[in-house]
Short mmCIF file of C-alpha atoms in Angstrom, two decimals:
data_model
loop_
_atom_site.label_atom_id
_atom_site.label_comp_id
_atom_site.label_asym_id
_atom_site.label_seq_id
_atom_site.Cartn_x
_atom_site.Cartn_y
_atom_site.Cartn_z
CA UNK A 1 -21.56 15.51 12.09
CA UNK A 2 -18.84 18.02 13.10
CA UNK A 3 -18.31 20.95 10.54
CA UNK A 4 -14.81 20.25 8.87
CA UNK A 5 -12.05 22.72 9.64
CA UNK A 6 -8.56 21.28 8.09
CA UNK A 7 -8.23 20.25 4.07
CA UNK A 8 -5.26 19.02 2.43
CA UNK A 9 -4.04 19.02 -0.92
CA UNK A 10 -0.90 17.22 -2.71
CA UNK A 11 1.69 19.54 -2.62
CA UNK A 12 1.95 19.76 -6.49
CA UNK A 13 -1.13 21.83 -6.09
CA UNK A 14 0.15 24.34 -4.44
CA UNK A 15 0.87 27.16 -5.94
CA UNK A 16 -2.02 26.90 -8.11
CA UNK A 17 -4.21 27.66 -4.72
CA UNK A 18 -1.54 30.23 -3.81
CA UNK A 19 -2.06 32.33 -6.77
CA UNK A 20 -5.33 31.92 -7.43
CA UNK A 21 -5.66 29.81 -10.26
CA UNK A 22 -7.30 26.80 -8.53
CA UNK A 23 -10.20 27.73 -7.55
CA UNK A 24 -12.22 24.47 -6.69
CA UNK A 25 -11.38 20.97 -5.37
CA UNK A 26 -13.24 17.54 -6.63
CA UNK A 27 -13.30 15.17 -3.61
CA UNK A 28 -15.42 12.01 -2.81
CA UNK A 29 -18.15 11.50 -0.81
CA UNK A 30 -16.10 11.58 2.68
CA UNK A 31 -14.88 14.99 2.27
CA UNK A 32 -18.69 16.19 1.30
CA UNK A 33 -19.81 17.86 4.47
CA UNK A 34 -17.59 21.50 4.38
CA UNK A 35 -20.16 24.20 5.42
CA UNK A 36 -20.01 27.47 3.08
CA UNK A 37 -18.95 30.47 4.99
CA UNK A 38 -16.77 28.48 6.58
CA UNK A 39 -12.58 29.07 6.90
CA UNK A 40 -10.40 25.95 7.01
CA UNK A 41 -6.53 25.16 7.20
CA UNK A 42 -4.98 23.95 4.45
CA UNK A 43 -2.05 21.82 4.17
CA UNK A 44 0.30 19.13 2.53
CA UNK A 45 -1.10 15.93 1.97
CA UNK A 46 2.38 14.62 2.19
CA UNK A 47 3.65 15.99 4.84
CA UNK A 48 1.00 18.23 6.61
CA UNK A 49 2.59 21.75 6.23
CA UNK A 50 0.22 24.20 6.55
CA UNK A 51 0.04 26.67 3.76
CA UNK A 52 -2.95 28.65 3.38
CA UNK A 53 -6.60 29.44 4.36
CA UNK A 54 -9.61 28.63 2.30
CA UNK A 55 -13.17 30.14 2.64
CA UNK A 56 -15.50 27.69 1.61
CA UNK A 57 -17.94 28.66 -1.28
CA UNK A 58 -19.80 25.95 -2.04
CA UNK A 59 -20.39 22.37 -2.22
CA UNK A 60 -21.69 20.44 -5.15
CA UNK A 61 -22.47 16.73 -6.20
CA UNK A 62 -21.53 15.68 -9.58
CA UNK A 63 -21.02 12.21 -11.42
CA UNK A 64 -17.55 12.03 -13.30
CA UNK A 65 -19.34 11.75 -16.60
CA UNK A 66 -20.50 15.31 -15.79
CA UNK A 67 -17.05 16.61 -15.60
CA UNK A 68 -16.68 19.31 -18.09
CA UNK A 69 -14.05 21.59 -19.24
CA UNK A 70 -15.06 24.77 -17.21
CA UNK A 71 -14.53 22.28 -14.27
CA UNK A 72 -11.05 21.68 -15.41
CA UNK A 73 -10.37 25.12 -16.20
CA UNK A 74 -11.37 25.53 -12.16
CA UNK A 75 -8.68 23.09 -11.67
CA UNK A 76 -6.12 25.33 -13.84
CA UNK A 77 -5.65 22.06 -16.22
CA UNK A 78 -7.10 20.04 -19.10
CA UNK A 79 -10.23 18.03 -18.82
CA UNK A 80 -8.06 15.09 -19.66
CA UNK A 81 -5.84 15.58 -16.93
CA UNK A 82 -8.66 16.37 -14.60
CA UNK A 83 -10.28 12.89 -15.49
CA UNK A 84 -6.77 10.89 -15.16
CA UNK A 85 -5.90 12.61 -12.08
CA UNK A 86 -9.63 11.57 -10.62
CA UNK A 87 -9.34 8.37 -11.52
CA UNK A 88 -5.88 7.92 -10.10
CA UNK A 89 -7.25 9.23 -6.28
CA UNK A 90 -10.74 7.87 -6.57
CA UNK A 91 -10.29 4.55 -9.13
CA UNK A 92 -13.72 3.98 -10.81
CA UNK A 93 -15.61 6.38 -8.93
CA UNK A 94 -18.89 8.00 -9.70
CA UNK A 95 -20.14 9.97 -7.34
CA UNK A 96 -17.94 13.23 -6.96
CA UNK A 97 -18.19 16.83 -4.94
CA UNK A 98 -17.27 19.80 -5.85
CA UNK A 99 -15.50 21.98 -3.13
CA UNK A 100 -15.80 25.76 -4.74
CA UNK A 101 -13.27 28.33 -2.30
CA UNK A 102 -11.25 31.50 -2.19
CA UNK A 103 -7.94 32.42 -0.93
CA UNK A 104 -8.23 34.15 2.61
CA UNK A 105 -5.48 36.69 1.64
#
């Protein structure tokens, strides 16, 4: 297993990484295996423009049910949101990760 070194995010997201107030990334079980410590390039999902990089912090499973509103708060929105915008990438899913980072200024 190679040590991942890109991410993307939809661009709607970013200026919530930009300044800060996104602070962690829920992803499914295919984007589980960043390494903390470790930098990566982020970009547009939609059309791969690089915009940042991340330092990895951590990586965490959690089931959706498990979802709380300090995650959301992570996610600079409402646990609602958080849940509808989960289910709308990952329909029905359980099984989650969560991708803590920082901003490499």
């Amino acid at each position: 297993m190679t040590t991942p070194t890109t991410m993307t995010f939809f661009d709607r997201f970013e200026a919530d990484i930009l300044s800060g107030k996104k602070t962690i990334t829920i992803r499914d079980e295919s984007e589980k295996n960043y390494v903390p410590g470790t930098t990566v390039q982020v970009s547009t999902f939609e059309d791969g423009r690089e915009f940042c990089l991340l330092e990895i912090i951590s990586v965490s499973p959690i089931l959706f049910s498990e979802l709380s509103c300090f995650h959301a708060e992570q996610e600079n929105m409402t646990l609602a949101e958080l849940k509808s915008v989960i289910q709308d990438i990952y329909p029905g899913i359980q099984q989650l990760y969560v991708v803590s980072y920082k901003l490499v200024r």
